[in-house]
Amino acid sequence: MTVFVCSAQHPFISDSGAHFSIVAKEYLDKHFPNWEKKRLPTKEMNFKSTSENVTLIGTVIKEIIIPHREGNIRINPESVVLEDSHIQGFLLATHFQRMYGIDIHNSKNRHKQGKEIFT
């Protein structure tokens, strides 16, 4: 999926298994060169990834606009910045999906094929 951040398109991963929204330092360095000026301190926490060894270096808040035909969704997630991560884009965790009413469990048993929704 593609979202808009600072008026530009960026890759977006919605991960129902993630406990934190994440963005890689390398990705921020490439697309948002001044991001460190707005970096927020992070509390001491034991951060682990099952797929890669990463180092937590702070958090950032970026407005993300998720395009939708019935109206865009604007969110301001606090994303953990990871060094040595291979994520190319923004990963949105479960708590933000629920907070904004995104149905991560398909509770209404709707299935989409193309533009048609089937129940």
mmCIF file of N, CA and C in Angstrom:
data_model
loop_
_atom_site.group_PDB
_atom_site.id
_atom_site.type_symbol
_atom_site.label_atom_id
_atom_site.label_comp_id
_atom_site.label_asym_id
_atom_site.label_seq_id
_atom_site.Cartn_x
_atom_site.Cartn_y
_atom_site.Cartn_z
ATOM 1 N N MET A 1 0.838 -1.157 0.000
ATOM 2 C CA MET A 1 0.000 0.000 0.000
ATOM 3 C C MET A 1 0.894 1.234 0.000
ATOM 4 N N THR A 2 0.415 2.302 -0.600
ATOM 5 C CA THR A 2 1.146 3.559 -0.637
ATOM 6 C C THR A 2 0.386 4.607 0.155
ATOM 7 N N VAL A 3 1.114 5.382 0.959
ATOM 8 C CA VAL A 3 0.520 6.467 1.731
ATOM 9 C C VAL A 3 1.259 7.756 1.401
ATOM 10 N N PHE A 4 0.732 8.867 1.887
ATOM 11 C CA PHE A 4 1.385 10.153 1.689
ATOM 12 C C PHE A 4 1.948 10.644 3.014
ATOM 13 N N VAL A 5 3.223 11.033 2.986
ATOM 14 C CA VAL A 5 3.894 11.631 4.127
ATOM 15 C C VAL A 5 4.616 12.852 3.586
ATOM 16 N N CYS A 6 4.345 14.017 4.147
ATOM 17 C CA CYS A 6 4.943 15.271 3.667
ATOM 18 C C CYS A 6 4.719 15.441 2.165
ATOM 19 N N SER A 7 3.521 15.177 1.708
ATOM 20 C CA SER A 7 3.089 15.354 0.313
ATOM 21 C C SER A 7 3.768 14.427 -0.688
ATOM 22 N N ALA A 8 4.473 13.422 -0.242
ATOM 23 C CA ALA A 8 5.117 12.472 -1.154
ATOM 24 C C ALA A 8 4.631 11.058 -0.841
ATOM 25 N N GLN A 9 4.629 10.206 -1.861
ATOM 26 C CA GLN A 9 4.188 8.823 -1.679
ATOM 27 C C GLN A 9 5.301 7.986 -1.043
ATOM 28 N N HIS A 10 4.881 7.120 -0.112
ATOM 29 C CA HIS A 10 5.823 6.238 0.570
ATOM 30 C C HIS A 10 5.180 4.878 0.787
ATOM 31 N N PRO A 11 5.982 3.804 0.794
ATOM 32 C CA PRO A 11 5.449 2.471 1.089
ATOM 33 C C PRO A 11 4.944 2.401 2.529
ATOM 34 N N PHE A 12 3.927 1.582 2.716
ATOM 35 C CA PHE A 12 3.251 1.472 4.009
ATOM 36 C C PHE A 12 2.894 0.015 4.239
ATOM 37 N N ILE A 13 3.240 -0.491 5.405
ATOM 38 C CA ILE A 13 2.925 -1.873 5.759
ATOM 39 C C ILE A 13 2.023 -1.840 6.983
ATOM 40 N N SER A 14 0.897 -2.495 6.893
ATOM 41 C CA SER A 14 -0.008 -2.616 8.030
ATOM 42 C C SER A 14 0.237 -3.990 8.643
ATOM 43 N N ASP A 15 0.746 -4.015 9.875
ATOM 44 C CA ASP A 15 1.150 -5.275 10.501
ATOM 45 C C ASP A 15 0.348 -5.519 11.770
ATOM 46 N N SER A 16 -0.588 -6.453 11.703
ATOM 47 C CA SER A 16 -1.439 -6.738 12.862
ATOM 48 C C SER A 16 -0.677 -7.448 13.977
ATOM 49 N N GLY A 17 0.538 -7.900 13.717
ATOM 50 C CA GLY A 17 1.334 -8.571 14.740
ATOM 51 C C GLY A 17 2.343 -7.666 15.421
ATOM 52 N N ALA A 18 2.492 -6.440 14.925
ATOM 53 C CA ALA A 18 3.482 -5.519 15.491
ATOM 54 C C ALA A 18 2.912 -4.782 16.701
ATOM 55 N N HIS A 19 3.743 -4.601 17.710
ATOM 56 C CA HIS A 19 3.328 -3.868 18.904
ATOM 57 C C HIS A 19 3.723 -2.399 18.824
ATOM 58 N N PHE A 20 4.625 -2.051 17.902
ATOM 59 C CA PHE A 20 5.089 -0.680 17.743
ATOM 60 C C PHE A 20 5.055 -0.304 16.269
ATOM 61 N N SER A 21 4.730 0.957 15.976
ATOM 62 C CA SER A 21 4.887 1.462 14.619
ATOM 63 C C SER A 21 6.380 1.718 14.435
ATOM 64 N N ILE A 22 6.897 1.393 13.250
ATOM 65 C CA ILE A 22 8.346 1.382 13.040
ATOM 66 C C ILE A 22 8.709 2.079 11.736
ATOM 67 N N VAL A 23 9.867 2.727 11.751
ATOM 68 C CA VAL A 23 10.481 3.247 10.533
ATOM 69 C C VAL A 23 11.995 3.082 10.697
ATOM 70 N N ALA A 24 12.672 2.770 9.615
ATOM 71 C CA ALA A 24 14.124 2.554 9.661
ATOM 72 C C ALA A 24 14.877 3.880 9.557
ATOM 73 N N LYS A 25 15.967 3.997 10.293
ATOM 74 C CA LYS A 25 16.812 5.195 10.245
ATOM 75 C C LYS A 25 17.293 5.453 8.821
ATOM 76 N N GLU A 26 17.711 4.404 8.146
ATOM 77 C CA GLU A 26 18.198 4.532 6.769
ATOM 78 C C GLU A 26 17.123 5.132 5.855
ATOM 79 N N TYR A 27 15.867 4.717 6.043
ATOM 80 C CA TYR A 27 14.768 5.242 5.228
ATOM 81 C C TYR A 27 14.538 6.725 5.532
ATOM 82 N N LEU A 28 14.559 7.087 6.818
ATOM 83 C CA LEU A 28 14.397 8.493 7.184
ATOM 84 C C LEU A 28 15.542 9.340 6.639
ATOM 85 N N ASP A 29 16.783 8.849 6.756
ATOM 86 C CA ASP A 29 17.944 9.582 6.245
ATOM 87 C C ASP A 29 17.802 9.880 4.756
ATOM 88 N N LYS A 30 17.284 8.926 4.015
ATOM 89 C CA LYS A 30 17.154 9.072 2.563
ATOM 90 C C LYS A 30 16.012 10.011 2.173
ATOM 91 N N HIS A 31 14.857 9.896 2.839
ATOM 92 C CA HIS A 31 13.668 10.630 2.412
ATOM 93 C C HIS A 31 13.343 11.869 3.248
ATOM 94 N N PHE A 32 13.860 11.947 4.462
ATOM 95 C CA PHE A 32 13.599 13.075 5.358
ATOM 96 C C PHE A 32 14.915 13.481 6.021
ATOM 97 N N PRO A 33 15.823 14.134 5.276
ATOM 98 C CA PRO A 33 17.177 14.388 5.771
ATOM 99 C C PRO A 33 17.249 15.147 7.105
ATOM 100 N N ASN A 34 16.254 15.943 7.432
ATOM 101 C CA ASN A 34 16.284 16.720 8.679
ATOM 102 C C ASN A 34 15.486 16.078 9.805
ATOM 103 N N TRP A 35 15.187 14.809 9.691
ATOM 104 C CA TRP A 35 14.322 14.150 10.671
ATOM 105 C C TRP A 35 14.888 14.174 12.087
ATOM 106 N N GLU A 36 16.218 14.148 12.218
ATOM 107 C CA GLU A 36 16.821 14.066 13.556
ATOM 108 C C GLU A 36 16.561 15.318 14.390
ATOM 109 N N LYS A 37 16.274 16.440 13.745
ATOM 110 C CA LYS A 37 15.952 17.664 14.485
ATOM 111 C C LYS A 37 14.647 17.516 15.258
ATOM 112 N N LYS A 38 13.776 16.610 14.800
ATOM 113 C CA LYS A 38 12.482 16.398 15.450
ATOM 114 C C LYS A 38 12.409 15.049 16.169
ATOM 115 N N ARG A 39 13.551 14.424 16.344
ATOM 116 C CA ARG A 39 13.583 13.128 17.032
ATOM 117 C C ARG A 39 13.213 13.311 18.497
ATOM 118 N N LEU A 40 12.381 12.415 18.986
ATOM 119 C CA LEU A 40 11.946 12.443 20.382
ATOM 120 C C LEU A 40 12.732 11.411 21.175
ATOM 121 N N PRO A 41 12.987 11.695 22.442
ATOM 122 C CA PRO A 41 13.686 10.694 23.258
ATOM 123 C C PRO A 41 12.799 9.478 23.476
ATOM 124 N N THR A 42 13.427 8.369 23.711
ATOM 125 C CA THR A 42 12.705 7.124 23.943
ATOM 126 C C THR A 42 13.059 6.603 25.323
ATOM 127 N N LYS A 43 12.043 6.132 26.020
ATOM 128 C CA LYS A 43 12.281 5.527 27.330
ATOM 129 C C LYS A 43 13.124 4.275 27.141
ATOM 130 N N GLU A 44 13.874 3.940 28.166
ATOM 131 C CA GLU A 44 14.639 2.695 28.122
ATOM 132 C C GLU A 44 13.674 1.525 27.993
ATOM 133 N N MET A 45 13.823 0.751 26.955
ATOM 134 C CA MET A 45 12.984 -0.424 26.786
ATOM 135 C C MET A 45 13.765 -1.502 26.073
ATOM 136 N N ASN A 46 13.379 -2.702 26.327
ATOM 137 C CA ASN A 46 14.039 -3.854 25.744
ATOM 138 C C ASN A 46 13.324 -4.182 24.436
ATOM 139 N N PHE A 47 13.859 -3.727 23.315
ATOM 140 C CA PHE A 47 13.213 -3.905 22.022
ATOM 141 C C PHE A 47 13.840 -5.085 21.304
ATOM 142 N N LYS A 48 12.998 -6.016 20.866
ATOM 143 C CA LYS A 48 13.500 -7.198 20.158
ATOM 144 C C LYS A 48 12.715 -7.405 18.879
ATOM 145 N N SER A 49 13.400 -7.889 17.877
ATOM 146 C CA SER A 49 12.782 -8.242 16.610
ATOM 147 C C SER A 49 13.080 -9.711 16.351
ATOM 148 N N THR A 50 12.093 -10.430 15.873
ATOM 149 C CA THR A 50 12.314 -11.850 15.590
ATOM 150 C C THR A 50 13.054 -12.065 14.283
ATOM 151 N N SER A 51 13.075 -11.041 13.420
ATOM 152 C CA SER A 51 13.662 -11.239 12.096
ATOM 153 C C SER A 51 15.023 -10.578 11.900
ATOM 154 N N GLU A 52 15.398 -9.629 12.774
ATOM 155 C CA GLU A 52 16.677 -8.955 12.571
ATOM 156 C C GLU A 52 17.171 -8.351 13.882
ATOM 157 N N ASN A 53 18.487 -8.123 13.970
ATOM 158 C CA ASN A 53 19.068 -7.444 15.124
ATOM 159 C C ASN A 53 18.981 -5.948 14.884
ATOM 160 N N VAL A 54 18.328 -5.239 15.785
ATOM 161 C CA VAL A 54 18.114 -3.809 15.595
ATOM 162 C C VAL A 54 18.452 -3.045 16.870
ATOM 163 N N THR A 55 18.727 -1.751 16.695
ATOM 164 C CA THR A 55 19.001 -0.863 17.811
ATOM 165 C C THR A 55 17.985 0.267 17.789
ATOM 166 N N LEU A 56 17.337 0.503 18.902
ATOM 167 C CA LEU A 56 16.360 1.570 19.040
ATOM 168 C C LEU A 56 17.097 2.884 19.247
ATOM 169 N N ILE A 57 16.820 3.906 18.397
ATOM 170 C CA ILE A 57 17.546 5.172 18.533
ATOM 171 C C ILE A 57 16.647 6.373 18.792
ATOM 172 N N GLY A 58 15.356 6.178 18.888
ATOM 173 C CA GLY A 58 14.457 7.288 19.178
ATOM 174 C C GLY A 58 13.089 7.060 18.571
ATOM 175 N N THR A 59 12.277 8.110 18.594
ATOM 176 C CA THR A 59 10.956 8.055 17.973
ATOM 177 C C THR A 59 10.727 9.326 17.168
ATOM 178 N N VAL A 60 9.860 9.229 16.180
ATOM 179 C CA VAL A 60 9.448 10.386 15.384
ATOM 180 C C VAL A 60 7.938 10.328 15.196
ATOM 181 N N ILE A 61 7.363 11.499 14.959
ATOM 182 C CA ILE A 61 5.943 11.576 14.631
ATOM 183 C C ILE A 61 5.840 12.197 13.247
ATOM 184 N N LYS A 62 5.228 11.477 12.329
ATOM 185 C CA LYS A 62 5.010 11.958 10.963
ATOM 186 C C LYS A 62 3.536 11.787 10.636
ATOM 187 N N GLU A 63 2.908 12.828 10.081
ATOM 188 C CA GLU A 63 1.520 12.677 9.655
ATOM 189 C C GLU A 63 1.484 11.760 8.441
ATOM 190 N N ILE A 64 0.659 10.740 8.526
ATOM 191 C CA ILE A 64 0.488 9.789 7.427
ATOM 192 C C ILE A 64 -0.937 9.921 6.920
ATOM 193 N N ILE A 65 -1.085 10.055 5.616
ATOM 194 C CA ILE A 65 -2.403 10.133 4.995
ATOM 195 C C ILE A 65 -2.624 8.845 4.213
ATOM 196 N N ILE A 66 -3.644 8.094 4.632
ATOM 197 C CA ILE A 66 -3.989 6.840 3.964
ATOM 198 C C ILE A 66 -5.138 7.135 3.011
ATOM 199 N N PRO A 67 -4.898 7.040 1.690
ATOM 200 C CA PRO A 67 -5.961 7.350 0.733
ATOM 201 C C PRO A 67 -7.100 6.334 0.793
ATOM 202 N N HIS A 68 -8.329 6.832 0.710
ATOM 203 C CA HIS A 68 -9.514 5.975 0.696
ATOM 204 C C HIS A 68 -10.577 6.665 -0.133
ATOM 205 N N ARG A 69 -11.334 5.901 -0.890
ATOM 206 C CA ARG A 69 -12.311 6.497 -1.807
ATOM 207 C C ARG A 69 -13.423 7.254 -1.085
ATOM 208 N N GLU A 70 -13.685 6.929 0.185
ATOM 209 C CA GLU A 70 -14.738 7.613 0.933
ATOM 210 C C GLU A 70 -14.189 8.719 1.827
ATOM 211 N N GLY A 71 -12.929 9.003 1.734
ATOM 212 C CA GLY A 71 -12.291 10.045 2.548
ATOM 213 C C GLY A 71 -10.984 9.545 3.116
ATOM 214 N N ASN A 72 -9.964 10.347 2.998
ATOM 215 C CA ASN A 72 -8.640 9.948 3.473
ATOM 216 C C ASN A 72 -8.605 9.828 4.992
ATOM 217 N N ILE A 73 -7.743 8.946 5.481
ATOM 218 C CA ILE A 73 -7.530 8.781 6.916
ATOM 219 C C ILE A 73 -6.204 9.458 7.248
ATOM 220 N N ARG A 74 -6.237 10.418 8.169
ATOM 221 C CA ARG A 74 -5.024 11.122 8.603
ATOM 222 C C ARG A 74 -4.673 10.651 10.008
ATOM 223 N N ILE A 75 -3.458 10.160 10.162
ATOM 224 C CA ILE A 75 -3.013 9.703 11.474
ATOM 225 C C ILE A 75 -1.639 10.288 11.776
ATOM 226 N N ASN A 76 -1.311 10.369 13.037
ATOM 227 C CA ASN A 76 -0.014 10.885 13.486
ATOM 228 C C ASN A 76 0.648 9.872 14.414
ATOM 229 N N PRO A 77 1.063 8.745 13.873
ATOM 230 C CA PRO A 77 1.645 7.725 14.755
ATOM 231 C C PRO A 77 3.029 8.114 15.260
ATOM 232 N N GLU A 78 3.307 7.721 16.478
ATOM 233 C CA GLU A 78 4.649 7.843 17.021
ATOM 234 C C GLU A 78 5.372 6.569 16.605
ATOM 235 N N SER A 79 6.356 6.708 15.740
ATOM 236 C CA SER A 79 7.063 5.542 15.203
ATOM 237 C C SER A 79 8.430 5.394 15.851
ATOM 238 N N VAL A 80 8.760 4.177 16.205
ATOM 239 C CA VAL A 80 10.069 3.850 16.747
ATOM 240 C C VAL A 80 11.058 3.857 15.586
ATOM 241 N N VAL A 81 12.191 4.533 15.763
ATOM 242 C CA VAL A 81 13.234 4.570 14.735
ATOM 243 C C VAL A 81 14.260 3.500 15.073
ATOM 244 N N LEU A 82 14.493 2.609 14.115
ATOM 245 C CA LEU A 82 15.427 1.505 14.328
ATOM 246 C C LEU A 82 16.640 1.636 13.420
ATOM 247 N N GLU A 83 17.798 1.452 14.017
ATOM 248 C CA GLU A 83 19.026 1.393 13.229
ATOM 249 C C GLU A 83 19.190 -0.045 12.769
ATOM 250 N N ASP A 84 19.759 -0.240 11.612
ATOM 251 C CA ASP A 84 20.018 -1.571 11.050
ATOM 252 C C ASP A 84 18.751 -2.317 10.661
ATOM 253 N N SER A 85 17.647 -1.615 10.485
ATOM 254 C CA SER A 85 16.413 -2.264 10.048
ATOM 255 C C SER A 85 16.333 -2.214 8.526
ATOM 256 N N HIS A 86 15.686 -3.202 7.939
ATOM 257 C CA HIS A 86 15.569 -3.267 6.485
ATOM 258 C C HIS A 86 14.194 -2.849 5.985
ATOM 259 N N ILE A 87 13.365 -2.292 6.847
ATOM 260 C CA ILE A 87 12.020 -1.862 6.446
ATOM 261 C C ILE A 87 12.140 -0.671 5.503
ATOM 262 N N GLN A 88 11.516 -0.777 4.351
ATOM 263 C CA GLN A 88 11.518 0.303 3.369
ATOM 264 C C GLN A 88 10.150 0.968 3.377
ATOM 265 N N GLY A 89 9.973 1.928 4.257
ATOM 266 C CA GLY A 89 8.696 2.616 4.383
ATOM 267 C C GLY A 89 8.269 2.656 5.833
ATOM 268 N N PHE A 90 6.974 2.812 6.039
ATOM 269 C CA PHE A 90 6.417 2.925 7.385
ATOM 270 C C PHE A 90 5.626 1.672 7.723
ATOM 271 N N LEU A 91 5.822 1.158 8.914
ATOM 272 C CA LEU A 91 5.083 -0.008 9.387
ATOM 273 C C LEU A 91 4.149 0.471 10.498
ATOM 274 N N LEU A 92 2.852 0.239 10.324
ATOM 275 C CA LEU A 92 1.859 0.678 11.299
ATOM 276 C C LEU A 92 1.423 -0.491 12.163
ATOM 277 N N ALA A 93 1.513 -0.319 13.471
ATOM 278 C CA ALA A 93 1.196 -1.388 14.424
ATOM 279 C C ALA A 93 -0.297 -1.480 14.716
ATOM 280 N N THR A 94 -0.653 -2.553 15.377
ATOM 281 C CA THR A 94 -2.039 -2.875 15.696
ATOM 282 C C THR A 94 -2.767 -1.775 16.451
ATOM 283 N N HIS A 95 -2.133 -1.157 17.444
ATOM 284 C CA HIS A 95 -2.846 -0.187 18.278
ATOM 285 C C HIS A 95 -3.369 1.002 17.473
ATOM 286 N N PHE A 96 -2.644 1.432 16.451
ATOM 287 C CA PHE A 96 -3.143 2.535 15.627
ATOM 288 C C PHE A 96 -4.262 2.085 14.709
ATOM 289 N N GLN A 97 -4.202 0.859 14.260
ATOM 290 C CA GLN A 97 -5.273 0.351 13.404
ATOM 291 C C GLN A 97 -6.589 0.335 14.170
ATOM 292 N N ARG A 98 -6.555 -0.128 15.404
ATOM 293 C CA ARG A 98 -7.779 -0.149 16.224
ATOM 294 C C ARG A 98 -8.225 1.258 16.581
ATOM 295 N N MET A 99 -7.280 2.131 16.921
ATOM 296 C CA MET A 99 -7.592 3.493 17.329
ATOM 297 C C MET A 99 -8.357 4.249 16.237
ATOM 298 N N TYR A 100 -8.027 3.978 14.984
ATOM 299 C CA TYR A 100 -8.660 4.674 13.869
ATOM 300 C C TYR A 100 -9.755 3.844 13.203
ATOM 301 N N GLY A 101 -10.172 2.761 13.844
ATOM 302 C CA GLY A 101 -11.302 1.981 13.344
ATOM 303 C C GLY A 101 -10.998 1.126 12.132
ATOM 304 N N ILE A 102 -9.743 0.808 11.897
ATOM 305 C CA ILE A 102 -9.379 -0.061 10.783
ATOM 306 C C ILE A 102 -9.617 -1.501 11.226
ATOM 307 N N ASP A 103 -10.451 -2.220 10.510
ATOM 308 C CA ASP A 103 -10.857 -3.576 10.898
ATOM 309 C C ASP A 103 -9.756 -4.568 10.527
ATOM 310 N N ILE A 104 -8.887 -4.872 11.491
ATOM 311 C CA ILE A 104 -7.746 -5.744 11.204
ATOM 312 C C ILE A 104 -8.106 -7.213 11.247
ATOM 313 N N HIS A 105 -9.261 -7.539 11.807
ATOM 314 C CA HIS A 105 -9.654 -8.943 11.929
ATOM 315 C C HIS A 105 -10.796 -9.315 10.992
ATOM 316 N N ASN A 106 -11.187 -8.402 10.095
ATOM 317 C CA ASN A 106 -12.269 -8.646 9.146
ATOM 318 C C ASN A 106 -13.517 -9.145 9.878
ATOM 319 N N SER A 107 -13.906 -8.419 10.921
ATOM 320 C CA SER A 107 -15.018 -8.853 11.774
ATOM 321 C C SER A 107 -16.365 -8.848 11.059
ATOM 322 N N LYS A 108 -16.460 -8.137 9.950
ATOM 323 C CA LYS A 108 -17.731 -8.098 9.222
ATOM 324 C C LYS A 108 -17.766 -9.119 8.087
ATOM 325 N N ASN A 109 -16.741 -9.959 7.999
ATOM 326 C CA ASN A 109 -16.647 -10.994 6.961
ATOM 327 C C ASN A 109 -16.844 -10.437 5.559
ATOM 328 N N ARG A 110 -16.192 -9.336 5.285
ATOM 329 C CA ARG A 110 -16.242 -8.738 3.951
ATOM 330 C C ARG A 110 -14.978 -9.117 3.204
ATOM 331 N N HIS A 111 -15.140 -9.393 1.940
ATOM 332 C CA HIS A 111 -14.002 -9.749 1.101
ATOM 333 C C HIS A 111 -14.020 -8.853 -0.120
ATOM 334 N N LYS A 112 -12.874 -8.341 -0.494
ATOM 335 C CA LYS A 112 -12.796 -7.414 -1.610
ATOM 336 C C LYS A 112 -12.121 -8.081 -2.791
ATOM 337 N N GLN A 113 -12.725 -7.903 -3.954
ATOM 338 C CA GLN A 113 -12.131 -8.380 -5.194
ATOM 339 C C GLN A 113 -12.238 -7.226 -6.169
ATOM 340 N N GLY A 114 -11.083 -6.655 -6.525
ATOM 341 C CA GLY A 114 -11.109 -5.446 -7.340
ATOM 342 C C GLY A 114 -11.755 -4.331 -6.534
ATOM 343 N N LYS A 115 -12.791 -3.700 -7.093
ATOM 344 C CA LYS A 115 -13.490 -2.635 -6.373
ATOM 345 C C LYS A 115 -14.776 -3.120 -5.723
ATOM 346 N N GLU A 116 -15.128 -4.389 -5.920
ATOM 347 C CA GLU A 116 -16.371 -4.918 -5.366
ATOM 348 C C GLU A 116 -16.129 -5.539 -3.997
ATOM 349 N N ILE A 117 -17.079 -5.294 -3.080
ATOM 350 C CA ILE A 117 -17.014 -5.871 -1.742
ATOM 351 C C ILE A 117 -18.116 -6.906 -1.618
ATOM 352 N N PHE A 118 -17.748 -8.113 -1.196
ATOM 353 C CA PHE A 118 -18.693 -9.213 -1.039
ATOM 354 C C PHE A 118 -18.850 -9.531 0.443
ATOM 355 N N THR A 119 -20.067 -9.886 0.864
ATOM 356 C CA THR A 119 -20.275 -10.272 2.265
ATOM 357 C C THR A 119 -20.669 -11.724 2.346
#
